[in-house]
Amino acid sequence: MNEPILHRPGGTGGSWANVAVLVYKQDDATSFRDVTRQVLFDDPLLDCQLRYFEVGPGGHSTLERHAHVHAVVVLRGSGQCLVGDTILDLAPHDLVHVPSMTWHQFRASLEEPLGFLCMVSAGRDKPQLPTADELARLRESSVVCEFIRA
Ligand code: MN
């Protein structure tokens, strides 16, 4: 019989106790600011992982795109995200679907953190960062230009 695995909250901020708090990205320290990651669920029998990310006030995730999709559920705090060419305000219980090959970036508000669950496929492709040309194209929209951190 397998032992049940139960993760409970109670770590720092909105994090789970007894789950390692990881660096958001191991291989790239410059594309993001003040983001932690916890892997809450990772079972090969279900081909997905459920992670919890917490972005500190004023922080942001990487501006990226990839073939795999995200289901993001906001759990705490407030912020905004870019999905494609749209910027969305975020509050607890919001669910954001990030489609395949769509530029996206999450930002916490200046006043409070943004904590969210993110479900992804376990066998996923590596995120792509925008090239100089792609960044220039994104910046053609003044709203997007103002929002993105890259
Ligand atoms: Mn992503």
Tab-separated table of C-alpha atoms and ligand atoms in Angstrom:
chain	number	residue	atom	x	y	z
A	1	MET	CA	0.000	0.000	0.000
A	2	ASN	CA	1.255	3.447	-0.860
A	3	GLU	CA	1.473	5.999	1.896
A	4	PRO	CA	-0.779	8.975	1.304
A	5	ILE	CA	1.036	12.193	0.488
A	6	LEU	CA	-0.485	15.292	1.989
A	7	HIS	CA	1.044	18.718	1.626
A	8	ARG	CA	-0.309	21.424	3.857
A	9	PRO	CA	0.171	25.178	3.774
A	10	GLY	CA	2.094	26.960	6.497
A	11	GLY	CA	5.404	27.727	4.830
A	12	THR	CA	6.611	31.275	4.331
A	13	GLY	CA	4.228	33.491	2.411
A	14	GLY	CA	1.597	31.295	0.756
A	15	SER	CA	3.919	28.340	0.383
A	16	TRP	CA	3.430	24.756	1.435
A	17	ALA	CA	5.219	23.480	4.505
A	18	ASN	CA	7.654	20.603	3.989
A	19	VAL	CA	7.942	21.100	0.229
A	20	ALA	CA	11.284	22.370	-1.009
A	21	VAL	CA	11.228	26.003	-2.134
A	22	LEU	CA	13.198	26.050	-5.369
A	23	VAL	CA	14.786	28.631	-7.601
A	24	TYR	CA	12.256	29.492	-10.298
A	25	LYS	CA	14.675	28.703	-13.118
A	26	GLN	CA	17.969	26.954	-12.611
A	27	ASP	CA	19.593	27.830	-15.910
A	28	ASP	CA	18.683	31.493	-16.236
A	29	ALA	CA	18.915	34.022	-13.429
A	30	THR	CA	18.319	37.247	-15.366
A	31	SER	CA	14.924	36.846	-17.087
A	32	PHE	CA	12.852	36.983	-13.900
A	33	ARG	CA	12.732	38.756	-10.563
A	34	ASP	CA	11.778	37.440	-7.128
A	35	VAL	CA	10.009	34.167	-8.008
A	36	THR	CA	9.987	30.931	-6.020
A	37	ARG	CA	8.741	27.526	-7.150
A	38	GLN	CA	7.415	24.486	-5.328
A	39	VAL	CA	6.534	21.208	-7.027
A	40	LEU	CA	3.406	20.042	-5.222
A	41	PHE	CA	2.454	17.114	-7.417
A	42	ASP	CA	4.585	15.026	-9.741
A	43	ASP	CA	3.403	11.479	-10.411
A	44	PRO	CA	4.445	9.787	-13.679
A	45	LEU	CA	1.102	7.985	-13.820
A	46	LEU	CA	-0.544	11.334	-14.460
A	47	ASP	CA	1.450	13.124	-17.120
A	48	CYS	CA	1.405	16.510	-15.453
A	49	GLN	CA	2.971	18.494	-12.662
A	50	LEU	CA	1.285	20.937	-10.362
A	51	ARG	CA	3.583	23.706	-9.182
A	52	TYR	CA	3.098	26.691	-6.897
A	53	PHE	CA	4.839	29.917	-7.828
A	54	GLU	CA	5.080	32.995	-5.712
A	55	VAL	CA	6.169	36.283	-7.232
A	56	GLY	CA	7.231	38.908	-4.682
A	57	PRO	CA	5.832	42.465	-4.806
A	58	GLY	CA	7.142	44.160	-7.962
A	59	GLY	CA	8.595	40.882	-9.247
A	60	HIS	CA	7.907	39.090	-12.510
A	61	SER	CA	8.224	35.728	-14.225
A	62	THR	CA	10.106	35.204	-17.470
A	63	LEU	CA	8.646	36.522	-20.713
A	64	GLU	CA	8.508	33.287	-22.690
A	65	ARG	CA	6.579	30.974	-24.968
A	66	HIS	CA	6.565	27.228	-25.611
A	67	ALA	CA	4.535	24.466	-27.236
A	68	HIS	CA	3.124	23.207	-23.927
A	69	VAL	CA	0.197	24.983	-22.310
A	70	HIS	CA	-0.397	26.245	-18.769
A	71	ALA	CA	-3.451	26.210	-16.564
A	72	VAL	CA	-2.811	28.894	-13.944
A	73	VAL	CA	-5.014	29.376	-10.880
A	74	VAL	CA	-4.344	32.401	-8.700
A	75	LEU	CA	-4.367	31.587	-4.993
A	76	ARG	CA	-3.264	34.790	-3.299
A	77	GLY	CA	-2.334	38.411	-3.787
A	78	SER	CA	-2.748	40.390	-6.968
A	79	GLY	CA	-0.990	41.184	-10.177
A	80	GLN	CA	-1.303	41.039	-13.914
A	81	CYS	CA	-0.295	38.797	-16.752
A	82	LEU	CA	0.406	39.174	-20.411
A	83	VAL	CA	-1.062	36.408	-22.584
A	84	GLY	CA	-0.513	37.017	-26.283
A	85	ASP	CA	-1.190	40.722	-26.676
A	86	THR	CA	-3.635	40.992	-23.788
A	87	ILE	CA	-2.879	42.123	-20.244
A	88	LEU	CA	-5.162	40.676	-17.595
A	89	ASP	CA	-5.700	41.770	-13.996
A	90	LEU	CA	-5.380	38.834	-11.615
A	91	ALA	CA	-7.081	38.055	-8.308
A	92	PRO	CA	-7.584	34.877	-6.256
A	93	HIS	CA	-9.607	32.116	-7.990
A	94	ASP	CA	-8.904	33.479	-11.468
A	95	LEU	CA	-7.968	30.765	-13.933
A	96	VAL	CA	-5.772	31.669	-16.879
A	97	HIS	CA	-5.296	29.362	-19.857
A	98	VAL	CA	-1.972	30.090	-21.550
A	99	PRO	CA	-2.235	28.591	-25.049
A	100	SER	CA	0.567	26.953	-26.993
A	101	MET	CA	3.296	29.209	-28.453
A	102	THR	CA	1.830	32.323	-26.850
A	103	TRP	CA	4.040	34.934	-25.186
A	104	HIS	CA	3.275	35.223	-21.491
A	105	GLN	CA	4.614	36.913	-18.378
A	106	PHE	CA	3.251	37.228	-14.836
A	107	ARG	CA	3.813	40.223	-12.597
A	108	ALA	CA	2.921	40.778	-8.959
A	109	SER	CA	1.482	44.121	-7.937
A	110	LEU	CA	3.839	46.505	-6.161
A	111	GLU	CA	1.916	46.130	-2.889
A	112	GLU	CA	1.606	42.370	-2.483
A	113	PRO	CA	2.866	39.065	-3.837
A	114	LEU	CA	1.154	37.010	-6.507
A	115	GLY	CA	0.832	33.314	-5.686
A	116	PHE	CA	-0.502	30.868	-8.246
A	117	LEU	CA	-0.757	27.194	-9.096
A	118	CYS	CA	0.442	26.214	-12.541
A	119	MET	CA	-0.335	22.876	-14.133
A	120	VAL	CA	1.924	21.668	-16.946
A	121	SER	CA	2.600	18.445	-18.795
A	122	ALA	CA	5.506	16.523	-17.294
A	123	GLY	CA	7.188	15.949	-20.662
A	124	ARG	CA	7.299	19.485	-21.954
A	125	ASP	CA	9.436	21.536	-24.302
A	126	LYS	CA	11.930	24.128	-23.107
A	127	PRO	CA	10.629	27.712	-22.922
A	128	GLN	CA	11.794	30.083	-25.649
A	129	LEU	CA	12.869	33.625	-24.862
A	130	PRO	CA	12.105	36.365	-27.396
A	131	THR	CA	14.796	37.216	-29.921
A	132	ALA	CA	15.604	40.890	-30.480
A	133	ASP	CA	13.242	40.893	-33.494
A	134	GLU	CA	10.431	39.237	-31.558
A	135	LEU	CA	10.906	41.665	-28.688
A	136	ALA	CA	10.718	44.592	-31.112
A	137	ARG	CA	7.483	43.170	-32.552
A	138	LEU	CA	6.002	42.768	-29.057
A	139	ARG	CA	6.962	46.349	-28.223
A	140	GLU	CA	5.000	47.700	-31.203
A	141	SER	CA	2.006	47.681	-28.869
A	142	SER	CA	2.534	50.497	-26.368
A	143	VAL	CA	0.493	48.669	-23.715
A	144	VAL	CA	2.563	45.514	-24.095
A	145	CYS	CA	5.762	47.552	-24.308
A	146	GLU	CA	4.996	49.188	-20.995
A	147	PHE	CA	4.120	45.893	-19.330
A	148	ILE	CA	6.878	43.516	-20.311
A	149	ARG	CA	10.164	43.073	-18.462
A	150	ALA	CA	12.817	41.477	-20.613
B	1	MN	MN	5.568	29.386	-19.316
